[in-house]
Short mmCIF file of N, CA, C and O in Angstrom, two decimals:
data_model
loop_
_atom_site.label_atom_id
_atom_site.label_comp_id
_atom_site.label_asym_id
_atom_site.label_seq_id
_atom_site.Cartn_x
_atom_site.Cartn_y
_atom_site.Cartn_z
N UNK A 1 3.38 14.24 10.30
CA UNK A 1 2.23 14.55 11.13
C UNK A 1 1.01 14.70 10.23
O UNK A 1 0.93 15.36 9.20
N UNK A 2 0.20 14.05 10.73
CA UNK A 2 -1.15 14.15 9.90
C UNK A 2 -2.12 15.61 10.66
O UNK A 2 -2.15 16.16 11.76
N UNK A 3 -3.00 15.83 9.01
CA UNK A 3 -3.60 17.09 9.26
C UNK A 3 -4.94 16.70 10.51
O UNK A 3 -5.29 15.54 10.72
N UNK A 4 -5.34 17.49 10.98
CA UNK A 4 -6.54 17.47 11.88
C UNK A 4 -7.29 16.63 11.08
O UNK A 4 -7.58 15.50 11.47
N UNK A 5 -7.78 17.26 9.53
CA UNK A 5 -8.51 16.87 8.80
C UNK A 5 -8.47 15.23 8.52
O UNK A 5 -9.58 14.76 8.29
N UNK A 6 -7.47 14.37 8.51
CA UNK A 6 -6.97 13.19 8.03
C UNK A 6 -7.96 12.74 8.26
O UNK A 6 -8.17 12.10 7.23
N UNK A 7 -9.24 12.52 9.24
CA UNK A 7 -9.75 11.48 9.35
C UNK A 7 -11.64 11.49 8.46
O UNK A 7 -12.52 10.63 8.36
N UNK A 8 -11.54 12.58 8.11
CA UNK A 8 -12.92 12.96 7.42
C UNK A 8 -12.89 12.34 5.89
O UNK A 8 -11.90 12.40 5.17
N UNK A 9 -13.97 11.83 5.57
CA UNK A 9 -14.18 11.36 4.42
C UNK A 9 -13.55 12.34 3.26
O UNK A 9 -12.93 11.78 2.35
N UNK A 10 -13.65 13.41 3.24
CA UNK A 10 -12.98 14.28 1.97
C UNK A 10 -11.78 14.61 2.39
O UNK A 10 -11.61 15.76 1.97
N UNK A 11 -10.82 14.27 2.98
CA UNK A 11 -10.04 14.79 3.50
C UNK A 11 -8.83 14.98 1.75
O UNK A 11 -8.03 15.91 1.68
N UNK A 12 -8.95 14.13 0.78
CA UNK A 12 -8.40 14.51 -0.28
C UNK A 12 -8.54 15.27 -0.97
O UNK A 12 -7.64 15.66 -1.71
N UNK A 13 -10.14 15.93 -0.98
CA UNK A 13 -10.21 16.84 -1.54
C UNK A 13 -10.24 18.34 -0.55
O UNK A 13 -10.53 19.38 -1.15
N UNK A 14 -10.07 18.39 0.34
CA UNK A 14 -9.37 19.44 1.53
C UNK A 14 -7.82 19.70 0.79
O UNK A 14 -7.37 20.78 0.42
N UNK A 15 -7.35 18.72 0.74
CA UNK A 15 -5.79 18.89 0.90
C UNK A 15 -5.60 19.54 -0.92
O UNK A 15 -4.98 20.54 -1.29
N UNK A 16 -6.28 18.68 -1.61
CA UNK A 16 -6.35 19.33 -2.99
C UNK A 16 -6.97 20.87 -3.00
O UNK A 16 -6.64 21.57 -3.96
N UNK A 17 -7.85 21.44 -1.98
CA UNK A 17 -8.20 22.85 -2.67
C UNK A 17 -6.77 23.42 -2.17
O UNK A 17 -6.02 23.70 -3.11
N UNK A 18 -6.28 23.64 -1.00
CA UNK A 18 -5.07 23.88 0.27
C UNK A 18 -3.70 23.87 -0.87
O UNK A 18 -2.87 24.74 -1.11
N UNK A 19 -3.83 22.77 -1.29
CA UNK A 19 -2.56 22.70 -2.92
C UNK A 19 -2.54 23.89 -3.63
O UNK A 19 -1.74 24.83 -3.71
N UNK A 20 -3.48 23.65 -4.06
CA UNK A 20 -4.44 24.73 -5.50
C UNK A 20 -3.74 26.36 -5.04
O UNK A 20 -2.91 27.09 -5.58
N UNK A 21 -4.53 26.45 -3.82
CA UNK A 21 -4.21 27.32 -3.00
C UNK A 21 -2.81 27.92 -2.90
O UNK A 21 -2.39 29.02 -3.26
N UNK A 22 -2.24 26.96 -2.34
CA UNK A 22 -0.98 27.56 -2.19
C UNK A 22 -0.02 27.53 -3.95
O UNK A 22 0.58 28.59 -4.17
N UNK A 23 0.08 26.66 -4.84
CA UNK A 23 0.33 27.03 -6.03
C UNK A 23 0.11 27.84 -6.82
O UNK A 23 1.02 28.42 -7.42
N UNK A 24 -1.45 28.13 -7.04
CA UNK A 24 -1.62 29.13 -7.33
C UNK A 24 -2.31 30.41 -6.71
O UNK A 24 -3.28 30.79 -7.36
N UNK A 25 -1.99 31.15 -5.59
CA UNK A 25 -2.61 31.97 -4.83
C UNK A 25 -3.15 33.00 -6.20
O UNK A 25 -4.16 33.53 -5.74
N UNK A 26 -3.05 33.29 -7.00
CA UNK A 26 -3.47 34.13 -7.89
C UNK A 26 -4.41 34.20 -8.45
O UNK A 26 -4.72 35.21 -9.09
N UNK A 27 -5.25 33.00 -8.36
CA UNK A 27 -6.36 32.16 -8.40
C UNK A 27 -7.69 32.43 -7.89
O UNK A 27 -8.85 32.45 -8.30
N UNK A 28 -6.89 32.68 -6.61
CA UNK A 28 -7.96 32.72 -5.20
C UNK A 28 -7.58 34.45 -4.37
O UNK A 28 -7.68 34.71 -3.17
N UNK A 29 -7.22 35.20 -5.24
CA UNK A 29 -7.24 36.62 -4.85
C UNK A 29 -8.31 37.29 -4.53
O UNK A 29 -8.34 38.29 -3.82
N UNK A 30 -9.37 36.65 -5.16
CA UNK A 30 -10.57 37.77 -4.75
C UNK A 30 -11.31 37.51 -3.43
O UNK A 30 -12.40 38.01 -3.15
N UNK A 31 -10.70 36.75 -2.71
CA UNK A 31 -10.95 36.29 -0.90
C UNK A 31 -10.20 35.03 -0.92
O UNK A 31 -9.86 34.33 -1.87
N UNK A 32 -10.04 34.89 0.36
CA UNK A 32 -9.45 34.20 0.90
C UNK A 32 -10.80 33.09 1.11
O UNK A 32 -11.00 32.00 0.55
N UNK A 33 -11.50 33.71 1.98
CA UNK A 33 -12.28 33.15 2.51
C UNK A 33 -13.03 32.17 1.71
O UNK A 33 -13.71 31.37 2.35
N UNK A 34 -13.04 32.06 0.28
CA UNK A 34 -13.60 31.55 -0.73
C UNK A 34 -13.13 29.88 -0.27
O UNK A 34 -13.98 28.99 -0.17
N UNK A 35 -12.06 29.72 -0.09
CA UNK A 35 -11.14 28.23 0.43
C UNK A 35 -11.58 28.12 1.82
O UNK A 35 -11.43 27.02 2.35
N UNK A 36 -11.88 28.65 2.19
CA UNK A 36 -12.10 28.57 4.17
C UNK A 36 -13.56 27.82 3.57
O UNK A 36 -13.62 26.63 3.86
N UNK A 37 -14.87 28.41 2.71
CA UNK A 37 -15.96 28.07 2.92
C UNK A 37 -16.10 27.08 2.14
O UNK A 37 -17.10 26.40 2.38
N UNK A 38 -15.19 26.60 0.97
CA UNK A 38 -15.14 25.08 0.52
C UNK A 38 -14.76 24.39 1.54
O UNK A 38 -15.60 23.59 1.95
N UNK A 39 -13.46 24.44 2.27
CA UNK A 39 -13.15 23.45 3.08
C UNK A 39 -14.36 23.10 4.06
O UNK A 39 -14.73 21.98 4.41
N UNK A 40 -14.92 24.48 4.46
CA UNK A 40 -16.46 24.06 5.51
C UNK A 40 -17.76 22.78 5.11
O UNK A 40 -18.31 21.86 5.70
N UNK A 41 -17.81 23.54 3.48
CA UNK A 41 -18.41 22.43 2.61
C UNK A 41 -18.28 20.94 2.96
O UNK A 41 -19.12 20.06 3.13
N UNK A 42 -16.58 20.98 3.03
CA UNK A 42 -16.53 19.60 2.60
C UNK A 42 -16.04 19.06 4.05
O UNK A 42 -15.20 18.16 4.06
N UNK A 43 -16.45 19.47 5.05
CA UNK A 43 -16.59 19.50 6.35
C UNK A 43 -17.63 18.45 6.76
O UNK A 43 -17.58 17.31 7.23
N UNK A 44 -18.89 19.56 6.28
CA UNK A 44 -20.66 19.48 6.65
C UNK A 44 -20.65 18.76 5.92
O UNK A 44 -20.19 17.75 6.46
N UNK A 45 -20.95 18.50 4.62
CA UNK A 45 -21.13 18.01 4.05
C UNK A 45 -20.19 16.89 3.25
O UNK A 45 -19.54 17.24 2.26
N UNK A 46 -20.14 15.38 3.78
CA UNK A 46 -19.45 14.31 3.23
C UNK A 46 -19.88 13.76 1.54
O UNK A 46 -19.23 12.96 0.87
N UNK A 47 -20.69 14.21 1.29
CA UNK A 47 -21.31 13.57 -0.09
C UNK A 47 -21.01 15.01 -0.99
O UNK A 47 -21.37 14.77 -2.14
N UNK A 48 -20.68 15.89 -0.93
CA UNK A 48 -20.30 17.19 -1.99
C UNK A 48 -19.02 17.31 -2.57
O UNK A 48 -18.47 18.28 -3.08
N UNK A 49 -18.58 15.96 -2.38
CA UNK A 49 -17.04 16.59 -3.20
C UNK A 49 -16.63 16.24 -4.43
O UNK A 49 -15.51 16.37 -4.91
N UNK A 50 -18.15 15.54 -5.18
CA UNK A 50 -18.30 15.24 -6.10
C UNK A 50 -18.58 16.64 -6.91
O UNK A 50 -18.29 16.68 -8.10
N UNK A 51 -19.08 17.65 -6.35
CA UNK A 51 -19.32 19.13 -6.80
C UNK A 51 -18.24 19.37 -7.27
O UNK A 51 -18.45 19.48 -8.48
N UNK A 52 -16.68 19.62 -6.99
CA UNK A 52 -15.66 19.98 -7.06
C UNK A 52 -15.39 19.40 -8.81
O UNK A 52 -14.51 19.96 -9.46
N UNK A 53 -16.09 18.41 -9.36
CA UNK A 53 -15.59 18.06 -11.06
C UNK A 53 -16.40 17.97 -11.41
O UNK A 53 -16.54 17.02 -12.19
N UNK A 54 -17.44 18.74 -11.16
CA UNK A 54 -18.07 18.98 -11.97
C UNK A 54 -17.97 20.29 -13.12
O UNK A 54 -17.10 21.13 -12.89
N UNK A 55 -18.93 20.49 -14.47
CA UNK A 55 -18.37 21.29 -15.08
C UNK A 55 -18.91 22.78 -14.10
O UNK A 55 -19.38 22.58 -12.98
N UNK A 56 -18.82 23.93 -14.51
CA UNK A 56 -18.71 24.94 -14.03
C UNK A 56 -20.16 25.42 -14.33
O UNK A 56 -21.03 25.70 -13.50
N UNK A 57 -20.21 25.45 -15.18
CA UNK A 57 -21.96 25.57 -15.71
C UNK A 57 -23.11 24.60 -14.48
O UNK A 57 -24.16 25.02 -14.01
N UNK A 58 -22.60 23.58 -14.29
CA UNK A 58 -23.38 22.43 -13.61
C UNK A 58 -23.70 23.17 -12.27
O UNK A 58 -24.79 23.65 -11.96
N UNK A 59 -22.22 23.17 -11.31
CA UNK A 59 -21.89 24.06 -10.15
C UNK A 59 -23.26 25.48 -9.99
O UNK A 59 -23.85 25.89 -8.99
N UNK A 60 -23.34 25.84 -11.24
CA UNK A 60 -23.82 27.33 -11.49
C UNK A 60 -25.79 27.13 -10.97
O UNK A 60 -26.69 27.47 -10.21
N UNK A 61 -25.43 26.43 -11.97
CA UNK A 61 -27.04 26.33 -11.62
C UNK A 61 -27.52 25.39 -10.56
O UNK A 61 -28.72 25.51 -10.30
N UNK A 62 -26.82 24.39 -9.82
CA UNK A 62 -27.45 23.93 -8.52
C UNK A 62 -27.06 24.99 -7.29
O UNK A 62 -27.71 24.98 -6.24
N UNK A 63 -25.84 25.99 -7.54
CA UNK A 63 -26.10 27.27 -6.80
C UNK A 63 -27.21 27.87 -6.91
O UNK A 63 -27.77 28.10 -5.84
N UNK A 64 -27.87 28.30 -8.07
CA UNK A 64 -28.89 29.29 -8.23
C UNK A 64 -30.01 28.57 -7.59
O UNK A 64 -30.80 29.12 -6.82
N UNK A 65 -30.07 27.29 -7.94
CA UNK A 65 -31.09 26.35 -6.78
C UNK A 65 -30.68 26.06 -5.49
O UNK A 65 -30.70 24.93 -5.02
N UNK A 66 -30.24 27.27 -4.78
CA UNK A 66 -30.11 27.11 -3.45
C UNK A 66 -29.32 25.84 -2.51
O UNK A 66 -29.23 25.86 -1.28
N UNK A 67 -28.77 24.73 -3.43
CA UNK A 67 -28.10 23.84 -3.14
C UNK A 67 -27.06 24.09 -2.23
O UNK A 67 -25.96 24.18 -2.77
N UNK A 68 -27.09 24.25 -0.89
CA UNK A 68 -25.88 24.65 -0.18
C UNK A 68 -24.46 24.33 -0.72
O UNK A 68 -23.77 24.91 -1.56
N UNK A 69 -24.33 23.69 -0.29
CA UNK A 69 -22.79 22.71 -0.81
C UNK A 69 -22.31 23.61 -2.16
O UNK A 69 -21.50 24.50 -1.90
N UNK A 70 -22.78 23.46 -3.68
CA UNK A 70 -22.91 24.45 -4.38
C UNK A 70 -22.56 26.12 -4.34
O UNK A 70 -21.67 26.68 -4.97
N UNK A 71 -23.45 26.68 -3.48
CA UNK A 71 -22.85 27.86 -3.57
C UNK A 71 -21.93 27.90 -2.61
O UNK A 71 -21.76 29.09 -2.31
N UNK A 72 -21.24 27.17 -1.97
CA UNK A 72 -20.42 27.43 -0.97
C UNK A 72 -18.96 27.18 -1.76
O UNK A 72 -18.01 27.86 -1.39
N UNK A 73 -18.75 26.14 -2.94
CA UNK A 73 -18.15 25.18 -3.44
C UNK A 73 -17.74 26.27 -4.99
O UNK A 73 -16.60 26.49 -5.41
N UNK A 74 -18.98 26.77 -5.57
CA UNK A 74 -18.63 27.83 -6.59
C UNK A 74 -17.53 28.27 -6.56
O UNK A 74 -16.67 27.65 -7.18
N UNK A 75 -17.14 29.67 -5.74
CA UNK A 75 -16.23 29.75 -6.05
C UNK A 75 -14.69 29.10 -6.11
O UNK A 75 -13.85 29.81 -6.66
N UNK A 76 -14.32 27.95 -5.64
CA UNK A 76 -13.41 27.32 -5.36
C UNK A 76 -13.64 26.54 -7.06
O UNK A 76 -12.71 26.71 -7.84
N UNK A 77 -14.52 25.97 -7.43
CA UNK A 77 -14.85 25.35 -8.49
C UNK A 77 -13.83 26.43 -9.91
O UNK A 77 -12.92 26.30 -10.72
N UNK A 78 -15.06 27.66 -9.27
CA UNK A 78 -14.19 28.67 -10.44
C UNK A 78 -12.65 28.71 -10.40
O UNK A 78 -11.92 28.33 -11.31
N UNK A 79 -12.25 29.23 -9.20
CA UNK A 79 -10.57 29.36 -9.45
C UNK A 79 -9.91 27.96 -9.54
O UNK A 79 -8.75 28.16 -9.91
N UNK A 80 -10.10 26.79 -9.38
CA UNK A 80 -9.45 25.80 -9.92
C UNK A 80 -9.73 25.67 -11.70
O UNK A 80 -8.85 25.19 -12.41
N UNK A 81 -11.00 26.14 -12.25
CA UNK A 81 -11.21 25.77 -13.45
C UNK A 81 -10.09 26.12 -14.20
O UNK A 81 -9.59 27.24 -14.26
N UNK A 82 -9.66 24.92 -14.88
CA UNK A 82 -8.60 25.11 -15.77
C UNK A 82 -8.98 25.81 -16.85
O UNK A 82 -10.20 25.74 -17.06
N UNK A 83 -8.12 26.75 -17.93
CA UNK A 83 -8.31 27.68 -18.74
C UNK A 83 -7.42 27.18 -19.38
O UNK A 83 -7.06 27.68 -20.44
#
């Protein structure tokens, strides 16, 4: 069965935060909601899922410039960043 999502342009990178997510919930402890408002991101917005590889620094400052997508996308950016 395919997700609701299947038919939206990001729908790979939906299913990749939802992964992340469930592998590493330890990740994404400090809300939940942090994954609810990426997935919204990449909802509204079809052209932001290029945000998601970007470096973390990059993410940072088109947040601080009010870039929706960006601050919505931050934190999800952070808890995937590999360490």
């Amino acid at each position: 069965m395919k997700p609701e999502w299947s038919h939206l342009p990001n729908t790979a990178h939906i299913d990749r935060i939802l992964a992340h997510l469930k592998a590493r919930p330890d990740r994404w402890s400090a809300a939940r909601g942090t994954a609810r408002d990426a997935i919204m991101a990449l909802v509204a917005w079809d052209d932001c899922a290029c945000v998601l590889d970007m470096p973390v620094d990059a993410v940072k400052f088109m947040a601080s410039n009010e870039y929706h997508p960006a601050v919505l996308l931050l934190p999800a950016v952070l808890a995937m960043e590999e360490k």
